[in-house]
mmCIF file with all atom_site columns, C-alpha atoms in Angstrom:
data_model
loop_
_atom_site.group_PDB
_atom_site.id
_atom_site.type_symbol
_atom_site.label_atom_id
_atom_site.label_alt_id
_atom_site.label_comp_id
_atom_site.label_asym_id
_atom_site.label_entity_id
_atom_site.label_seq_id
_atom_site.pdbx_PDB_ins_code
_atom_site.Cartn_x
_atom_site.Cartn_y
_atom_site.Cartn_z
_atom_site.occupancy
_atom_site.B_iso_or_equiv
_atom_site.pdbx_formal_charge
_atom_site.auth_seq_id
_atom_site.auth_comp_id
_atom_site.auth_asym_id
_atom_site.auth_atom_id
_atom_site.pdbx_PDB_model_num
ATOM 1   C CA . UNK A 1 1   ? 59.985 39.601 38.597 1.00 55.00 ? 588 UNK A CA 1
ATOM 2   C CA . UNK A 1 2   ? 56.964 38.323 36.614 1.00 59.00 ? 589 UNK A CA 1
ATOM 3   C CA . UNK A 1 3   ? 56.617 38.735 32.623 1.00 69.00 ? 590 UNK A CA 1
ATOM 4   C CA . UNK A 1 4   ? 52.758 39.181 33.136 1.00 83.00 ? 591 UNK A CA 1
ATOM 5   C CA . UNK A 1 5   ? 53.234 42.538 34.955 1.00 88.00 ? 592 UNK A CA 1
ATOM 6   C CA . UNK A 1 6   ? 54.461 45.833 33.737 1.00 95.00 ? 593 UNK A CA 1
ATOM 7   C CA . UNK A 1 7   ? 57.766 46.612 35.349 1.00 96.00 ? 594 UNK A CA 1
ATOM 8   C CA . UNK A 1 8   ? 57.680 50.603 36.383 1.00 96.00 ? 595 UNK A CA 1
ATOM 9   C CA . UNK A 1 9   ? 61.886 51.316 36.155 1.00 97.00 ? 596 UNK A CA 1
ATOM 10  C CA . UNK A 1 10  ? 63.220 54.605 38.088 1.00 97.00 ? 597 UNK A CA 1
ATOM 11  C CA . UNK A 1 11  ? 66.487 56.241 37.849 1.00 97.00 ? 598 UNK A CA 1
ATOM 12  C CA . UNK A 1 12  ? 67.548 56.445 41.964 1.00 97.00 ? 599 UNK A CA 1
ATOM 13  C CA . UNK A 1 13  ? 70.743 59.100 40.369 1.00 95.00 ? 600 UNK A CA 1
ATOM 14  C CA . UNK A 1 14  ? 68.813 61.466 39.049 1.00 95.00 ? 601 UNK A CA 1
ATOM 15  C CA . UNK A 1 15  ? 69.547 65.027 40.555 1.00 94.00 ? 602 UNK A CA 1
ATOM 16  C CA . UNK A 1 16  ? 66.980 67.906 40.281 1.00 92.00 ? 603 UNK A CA 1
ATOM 17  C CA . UNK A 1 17  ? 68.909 70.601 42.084 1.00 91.00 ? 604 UNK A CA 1
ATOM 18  C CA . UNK A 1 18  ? 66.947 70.087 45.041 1.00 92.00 ? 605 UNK A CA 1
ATOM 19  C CA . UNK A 1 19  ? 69.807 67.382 46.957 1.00 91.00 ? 606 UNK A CA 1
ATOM 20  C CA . UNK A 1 20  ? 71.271 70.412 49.407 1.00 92.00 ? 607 UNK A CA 1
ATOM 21  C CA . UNK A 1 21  ? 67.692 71.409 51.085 1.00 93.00 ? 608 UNK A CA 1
ATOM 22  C CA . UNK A 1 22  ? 66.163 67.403 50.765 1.00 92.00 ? 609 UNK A CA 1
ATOM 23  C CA . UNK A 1 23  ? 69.669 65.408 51.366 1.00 93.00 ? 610 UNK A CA 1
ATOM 24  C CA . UNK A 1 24  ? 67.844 63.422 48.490 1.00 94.00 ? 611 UNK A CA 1
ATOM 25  C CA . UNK A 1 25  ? 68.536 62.885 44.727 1.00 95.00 ? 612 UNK A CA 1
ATOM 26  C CA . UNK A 1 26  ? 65.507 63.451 42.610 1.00 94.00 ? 613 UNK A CA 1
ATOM 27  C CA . UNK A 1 27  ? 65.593 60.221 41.241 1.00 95.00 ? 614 UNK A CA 1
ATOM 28  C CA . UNK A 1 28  ? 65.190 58.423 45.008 1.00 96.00 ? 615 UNK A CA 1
ATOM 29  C CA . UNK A 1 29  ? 62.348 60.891 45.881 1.00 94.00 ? 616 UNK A CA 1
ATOM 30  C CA . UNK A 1 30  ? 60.460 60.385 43.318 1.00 95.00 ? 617 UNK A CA 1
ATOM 31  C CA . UNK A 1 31  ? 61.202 56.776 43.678 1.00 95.00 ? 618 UNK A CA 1
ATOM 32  C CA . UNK A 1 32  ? 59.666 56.987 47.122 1.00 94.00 ? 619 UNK A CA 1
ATOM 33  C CA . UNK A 1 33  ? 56.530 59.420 45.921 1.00 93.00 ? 620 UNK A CA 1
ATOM 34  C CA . UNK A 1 34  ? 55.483 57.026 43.451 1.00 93.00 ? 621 UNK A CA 1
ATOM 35  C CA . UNK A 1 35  ? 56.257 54.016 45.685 1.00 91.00 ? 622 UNK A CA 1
ATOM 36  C CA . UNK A 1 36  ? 53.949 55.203 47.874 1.00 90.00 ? 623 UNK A CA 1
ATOM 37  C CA . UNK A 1 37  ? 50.966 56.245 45.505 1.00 87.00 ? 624 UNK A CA 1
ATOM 38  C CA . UNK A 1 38  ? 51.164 52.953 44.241 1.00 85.00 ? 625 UNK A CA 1
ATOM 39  C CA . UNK A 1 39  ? 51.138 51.114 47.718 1.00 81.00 ? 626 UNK A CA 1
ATOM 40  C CA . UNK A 1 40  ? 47.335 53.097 48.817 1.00 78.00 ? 627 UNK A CA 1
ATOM 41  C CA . UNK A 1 41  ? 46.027 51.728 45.379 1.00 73.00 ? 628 UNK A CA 1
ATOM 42  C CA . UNK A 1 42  ? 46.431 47.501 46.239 1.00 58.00 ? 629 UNK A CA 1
ATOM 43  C CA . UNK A 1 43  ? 44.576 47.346 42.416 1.00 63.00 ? 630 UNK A CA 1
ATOM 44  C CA . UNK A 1 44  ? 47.270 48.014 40.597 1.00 64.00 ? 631 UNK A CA 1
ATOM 45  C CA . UNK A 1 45  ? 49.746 44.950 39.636 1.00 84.00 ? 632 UNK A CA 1
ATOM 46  C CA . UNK A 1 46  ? 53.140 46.650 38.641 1.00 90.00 ? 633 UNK A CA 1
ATOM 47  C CA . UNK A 1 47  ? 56.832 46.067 39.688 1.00 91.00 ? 634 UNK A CA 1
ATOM 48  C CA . UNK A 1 48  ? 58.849 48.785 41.118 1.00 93.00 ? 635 UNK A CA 1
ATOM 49  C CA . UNK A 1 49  ? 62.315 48.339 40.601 1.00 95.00 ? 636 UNK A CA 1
ATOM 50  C CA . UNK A 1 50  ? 65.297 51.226 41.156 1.00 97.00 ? 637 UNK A CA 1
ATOM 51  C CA . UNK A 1 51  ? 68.072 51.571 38.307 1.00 97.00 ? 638 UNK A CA 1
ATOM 52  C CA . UNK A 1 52  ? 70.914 53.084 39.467 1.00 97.00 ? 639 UNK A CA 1
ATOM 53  C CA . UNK A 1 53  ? 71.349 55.212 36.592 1.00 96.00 ? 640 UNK A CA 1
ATOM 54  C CA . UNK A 1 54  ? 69.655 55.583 33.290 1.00 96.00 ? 641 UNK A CA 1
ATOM 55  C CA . UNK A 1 55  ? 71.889 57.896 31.273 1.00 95.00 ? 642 UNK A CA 1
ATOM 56  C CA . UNK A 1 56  ? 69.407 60.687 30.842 1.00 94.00 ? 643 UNK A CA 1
ATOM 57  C CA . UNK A 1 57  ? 71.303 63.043 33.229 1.00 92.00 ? 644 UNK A CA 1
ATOM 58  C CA . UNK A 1 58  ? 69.926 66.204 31.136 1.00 93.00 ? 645 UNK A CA 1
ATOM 59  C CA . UNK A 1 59  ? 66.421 65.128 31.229 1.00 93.00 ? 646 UNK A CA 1
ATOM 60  C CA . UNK A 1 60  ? 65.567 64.149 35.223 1.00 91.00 ? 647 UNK A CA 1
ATOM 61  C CA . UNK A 1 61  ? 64.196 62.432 36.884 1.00 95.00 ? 648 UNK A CA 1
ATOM 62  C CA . UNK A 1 62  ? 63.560 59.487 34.567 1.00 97.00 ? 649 UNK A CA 1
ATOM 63  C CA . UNK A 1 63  ? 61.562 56.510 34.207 1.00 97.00 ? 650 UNK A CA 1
ATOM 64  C CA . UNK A 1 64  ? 60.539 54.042 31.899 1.00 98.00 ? 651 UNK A CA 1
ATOM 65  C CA . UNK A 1 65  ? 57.544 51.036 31.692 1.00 97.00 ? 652 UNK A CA 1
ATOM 66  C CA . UNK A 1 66  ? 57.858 47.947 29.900 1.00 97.00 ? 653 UNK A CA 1
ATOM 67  C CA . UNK A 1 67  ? 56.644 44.171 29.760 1.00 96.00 ? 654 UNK A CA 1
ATOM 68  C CA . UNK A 1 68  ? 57.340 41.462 27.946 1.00 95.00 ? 655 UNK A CA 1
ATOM 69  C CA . UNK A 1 69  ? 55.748 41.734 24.158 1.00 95.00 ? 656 UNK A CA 1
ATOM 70  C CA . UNK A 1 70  ? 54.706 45.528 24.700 1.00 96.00 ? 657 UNK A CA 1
ATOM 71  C CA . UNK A 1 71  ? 56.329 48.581 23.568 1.00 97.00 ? 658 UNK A CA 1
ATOM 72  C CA . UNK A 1 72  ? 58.554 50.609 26.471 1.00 98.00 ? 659 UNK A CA 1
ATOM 73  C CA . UNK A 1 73  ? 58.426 54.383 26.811 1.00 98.00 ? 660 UNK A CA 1
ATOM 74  C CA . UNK A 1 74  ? 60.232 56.431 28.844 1.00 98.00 ? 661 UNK A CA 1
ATOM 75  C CA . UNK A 1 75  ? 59.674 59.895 30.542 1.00 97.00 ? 662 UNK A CA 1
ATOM 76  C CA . UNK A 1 76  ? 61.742 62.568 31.969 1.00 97.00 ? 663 UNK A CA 1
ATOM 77  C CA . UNK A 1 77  ? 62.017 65.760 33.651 1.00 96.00 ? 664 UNK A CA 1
ATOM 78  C CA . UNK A 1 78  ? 59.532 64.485 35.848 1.00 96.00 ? 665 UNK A CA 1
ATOM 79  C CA . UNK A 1 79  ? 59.031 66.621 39.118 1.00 94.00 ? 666 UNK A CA 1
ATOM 80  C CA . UNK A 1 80  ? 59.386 64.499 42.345 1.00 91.00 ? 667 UNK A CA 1
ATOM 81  C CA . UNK A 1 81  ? 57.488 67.038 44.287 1.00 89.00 ? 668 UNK A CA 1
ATOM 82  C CA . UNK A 1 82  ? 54.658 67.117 41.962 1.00 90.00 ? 669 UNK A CA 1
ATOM 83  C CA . UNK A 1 83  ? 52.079 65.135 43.250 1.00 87.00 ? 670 UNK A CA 1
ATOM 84  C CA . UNK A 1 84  ? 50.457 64.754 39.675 1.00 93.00 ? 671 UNK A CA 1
ATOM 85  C CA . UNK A 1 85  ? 53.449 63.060 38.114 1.00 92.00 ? 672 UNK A CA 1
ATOM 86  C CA . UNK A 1 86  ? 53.176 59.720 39.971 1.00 90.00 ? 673 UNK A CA 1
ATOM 87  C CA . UNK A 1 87  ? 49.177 60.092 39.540 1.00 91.00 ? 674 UNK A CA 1
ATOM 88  C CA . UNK A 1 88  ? 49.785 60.257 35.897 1.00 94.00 ? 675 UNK A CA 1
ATOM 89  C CA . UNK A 1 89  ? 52.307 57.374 35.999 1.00 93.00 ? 676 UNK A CA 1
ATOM 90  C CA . UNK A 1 90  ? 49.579 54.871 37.289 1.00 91.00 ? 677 UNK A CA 1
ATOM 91  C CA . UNK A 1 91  ? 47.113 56.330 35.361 1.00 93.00 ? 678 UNK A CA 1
ATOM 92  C CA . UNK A 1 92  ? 49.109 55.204 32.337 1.00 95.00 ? 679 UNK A CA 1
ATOM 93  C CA . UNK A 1 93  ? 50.006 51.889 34.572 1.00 93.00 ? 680 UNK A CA 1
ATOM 94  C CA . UNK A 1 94  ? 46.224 51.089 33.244 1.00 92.00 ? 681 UNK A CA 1
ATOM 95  C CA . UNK A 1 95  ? 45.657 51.716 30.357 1.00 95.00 ? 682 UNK A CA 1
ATOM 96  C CA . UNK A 1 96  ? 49.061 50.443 29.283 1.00 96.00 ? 683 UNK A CA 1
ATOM 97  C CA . UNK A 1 97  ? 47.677 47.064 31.051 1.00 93.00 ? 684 UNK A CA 1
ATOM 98  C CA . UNK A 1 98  ? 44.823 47.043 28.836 1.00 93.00 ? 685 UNK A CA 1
ATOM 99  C CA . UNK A 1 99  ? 46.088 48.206 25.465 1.00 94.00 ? 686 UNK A CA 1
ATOM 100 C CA . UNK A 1 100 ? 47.166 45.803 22.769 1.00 92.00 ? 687 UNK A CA 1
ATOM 101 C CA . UNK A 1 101 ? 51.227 45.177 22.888 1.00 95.00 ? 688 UNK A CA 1
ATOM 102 C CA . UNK A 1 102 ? 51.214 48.063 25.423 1.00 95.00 ? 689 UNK A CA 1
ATOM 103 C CA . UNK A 1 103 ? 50.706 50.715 22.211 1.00 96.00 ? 690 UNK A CA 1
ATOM 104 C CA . UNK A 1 104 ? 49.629 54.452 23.271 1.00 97.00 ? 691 UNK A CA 1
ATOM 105 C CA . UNK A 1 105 ? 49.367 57.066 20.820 1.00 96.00 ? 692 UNK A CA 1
ATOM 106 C CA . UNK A 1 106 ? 49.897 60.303 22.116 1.00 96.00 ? 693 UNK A CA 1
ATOM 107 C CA . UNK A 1 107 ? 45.780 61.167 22.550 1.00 97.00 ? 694 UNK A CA 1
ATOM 108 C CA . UNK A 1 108 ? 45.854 58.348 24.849 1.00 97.00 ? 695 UNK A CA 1
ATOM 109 C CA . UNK A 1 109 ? 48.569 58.737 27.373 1.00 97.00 ? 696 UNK A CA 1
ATOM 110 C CA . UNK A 1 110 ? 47.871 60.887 30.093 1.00 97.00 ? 697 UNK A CA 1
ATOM 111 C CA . UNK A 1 111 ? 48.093 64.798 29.382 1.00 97.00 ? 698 UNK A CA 1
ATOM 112 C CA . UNK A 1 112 ? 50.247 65.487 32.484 1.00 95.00 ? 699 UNK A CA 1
ATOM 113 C CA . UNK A 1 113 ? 53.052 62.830 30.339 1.00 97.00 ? 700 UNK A CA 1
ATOM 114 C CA . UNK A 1 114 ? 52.446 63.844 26.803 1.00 97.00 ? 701 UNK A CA 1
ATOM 115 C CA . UNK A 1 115 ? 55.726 66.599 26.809 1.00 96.00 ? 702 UNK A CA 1
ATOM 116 C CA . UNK A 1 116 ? 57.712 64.283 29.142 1.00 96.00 ? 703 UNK A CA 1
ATOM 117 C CA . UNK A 1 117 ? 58.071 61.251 26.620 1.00 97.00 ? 704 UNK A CA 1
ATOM 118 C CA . UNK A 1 118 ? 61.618 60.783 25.170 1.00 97.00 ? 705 UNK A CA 1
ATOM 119 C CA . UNK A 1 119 ? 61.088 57.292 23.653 1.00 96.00 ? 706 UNK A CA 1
ATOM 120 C CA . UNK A 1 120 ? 58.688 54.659 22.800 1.00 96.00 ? 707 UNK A CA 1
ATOM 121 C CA . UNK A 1 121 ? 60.424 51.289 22.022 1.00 97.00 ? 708 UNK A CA 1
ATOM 122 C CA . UNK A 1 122 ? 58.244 48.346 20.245 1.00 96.00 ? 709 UNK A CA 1
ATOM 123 C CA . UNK A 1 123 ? 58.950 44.974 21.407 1.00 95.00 ? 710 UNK A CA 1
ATOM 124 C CA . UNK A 1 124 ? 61.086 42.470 19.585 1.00 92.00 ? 711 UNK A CA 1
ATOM 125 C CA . UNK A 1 125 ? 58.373 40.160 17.902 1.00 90.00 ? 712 UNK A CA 1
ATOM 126 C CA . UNK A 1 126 ? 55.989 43.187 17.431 1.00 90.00 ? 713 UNK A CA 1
ATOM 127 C CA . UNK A 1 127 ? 52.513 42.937 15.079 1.00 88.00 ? 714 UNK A CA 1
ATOM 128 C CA . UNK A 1 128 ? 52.165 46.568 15.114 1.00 89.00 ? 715 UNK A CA 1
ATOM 129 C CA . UNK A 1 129 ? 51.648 48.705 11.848 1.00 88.00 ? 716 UNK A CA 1
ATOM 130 C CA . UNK A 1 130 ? 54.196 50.869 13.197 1.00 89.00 ? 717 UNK A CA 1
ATOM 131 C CA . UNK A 1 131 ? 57.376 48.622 12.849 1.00 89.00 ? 718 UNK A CA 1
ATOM 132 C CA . UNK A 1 132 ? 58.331 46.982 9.127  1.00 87.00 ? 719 UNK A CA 1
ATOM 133 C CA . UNK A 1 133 ? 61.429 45.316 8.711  1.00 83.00 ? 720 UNK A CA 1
ATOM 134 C CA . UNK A 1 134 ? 64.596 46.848 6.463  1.00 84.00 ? 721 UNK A CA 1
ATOM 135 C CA . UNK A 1 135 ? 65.885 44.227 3.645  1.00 78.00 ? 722 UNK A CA 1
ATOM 136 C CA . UNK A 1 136 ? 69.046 45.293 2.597  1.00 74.00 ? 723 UNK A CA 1
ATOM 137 C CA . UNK A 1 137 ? 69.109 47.127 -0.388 1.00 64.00 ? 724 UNK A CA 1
ATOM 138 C CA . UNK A 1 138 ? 71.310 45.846 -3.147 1.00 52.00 ? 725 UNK A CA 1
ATOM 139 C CA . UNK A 1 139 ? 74.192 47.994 -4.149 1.00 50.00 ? 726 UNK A CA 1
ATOM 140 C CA . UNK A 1 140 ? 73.861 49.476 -7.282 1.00 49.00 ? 727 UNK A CA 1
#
């Protein structure tokens, strides 16, 4: 895995109620929609990798997108037979690529992911505005 790519992670566990009529969990479907979204566009420099579970069980199908000195988000309830989900995920591939320490305010994430977001994690050595650090406050 290289540190100068984003690295796209993707629950394989996650169940959408769909398993009886596809024989497939959620997670692994959308695994394999967005695997292959990414694999027509040969532009786009991201690693796939499947987790085998991501403790978000009531928010599937889950994913998150970090890289070394940016921020990591993570969406759920993300629809493996919506065709727009995995659009929107490499749609935010680029401009996450492009944006200082990875940082997307909620204007500039795609629309489709704006609702899905359950976290947005800064990175350890982080300039942002956003993170300050606690001192201790002396007991009184």
């Amino acid at each position: 895995m290289s540190d100068e790519h984003p690295v796209l992670s993707i629950c394989m566990t996650c169940r959408d109620g769909r398993e009886a009529e596809t024989g497939a969990r959620g997670g692994s479907r959308l695994a394999a929609a967005i695997y292959a979204q990414i694999s027509e566009q040969t532009a786009t420099s991201v690693t796939l990798r499947g987790v085998k579970c991501m403790s978000q069980c009531k928010r599937p199908c889950i994913v998150s997108l970090c890289q070394v000195g940016k921020f990591t988000y993570v969406f759920g309830d993300l629809d493996p037979l919506e065709f727009a989900h995995p659009e929107a995920l490499i749609e935010l591939l680029g401009r996450y690529s492009k944006a200082p320490e990875g940082f997307l305010a909620r204007m500039d994430r795609p629309e489709l992911l704006r609702p899905n977001i359950l976290g947005r994690f800064p990175p350890i050595r982080s300039a942002s505005p956003l993170v300050s650090r606690l001192d201790p406050v002396a007991a009184e």
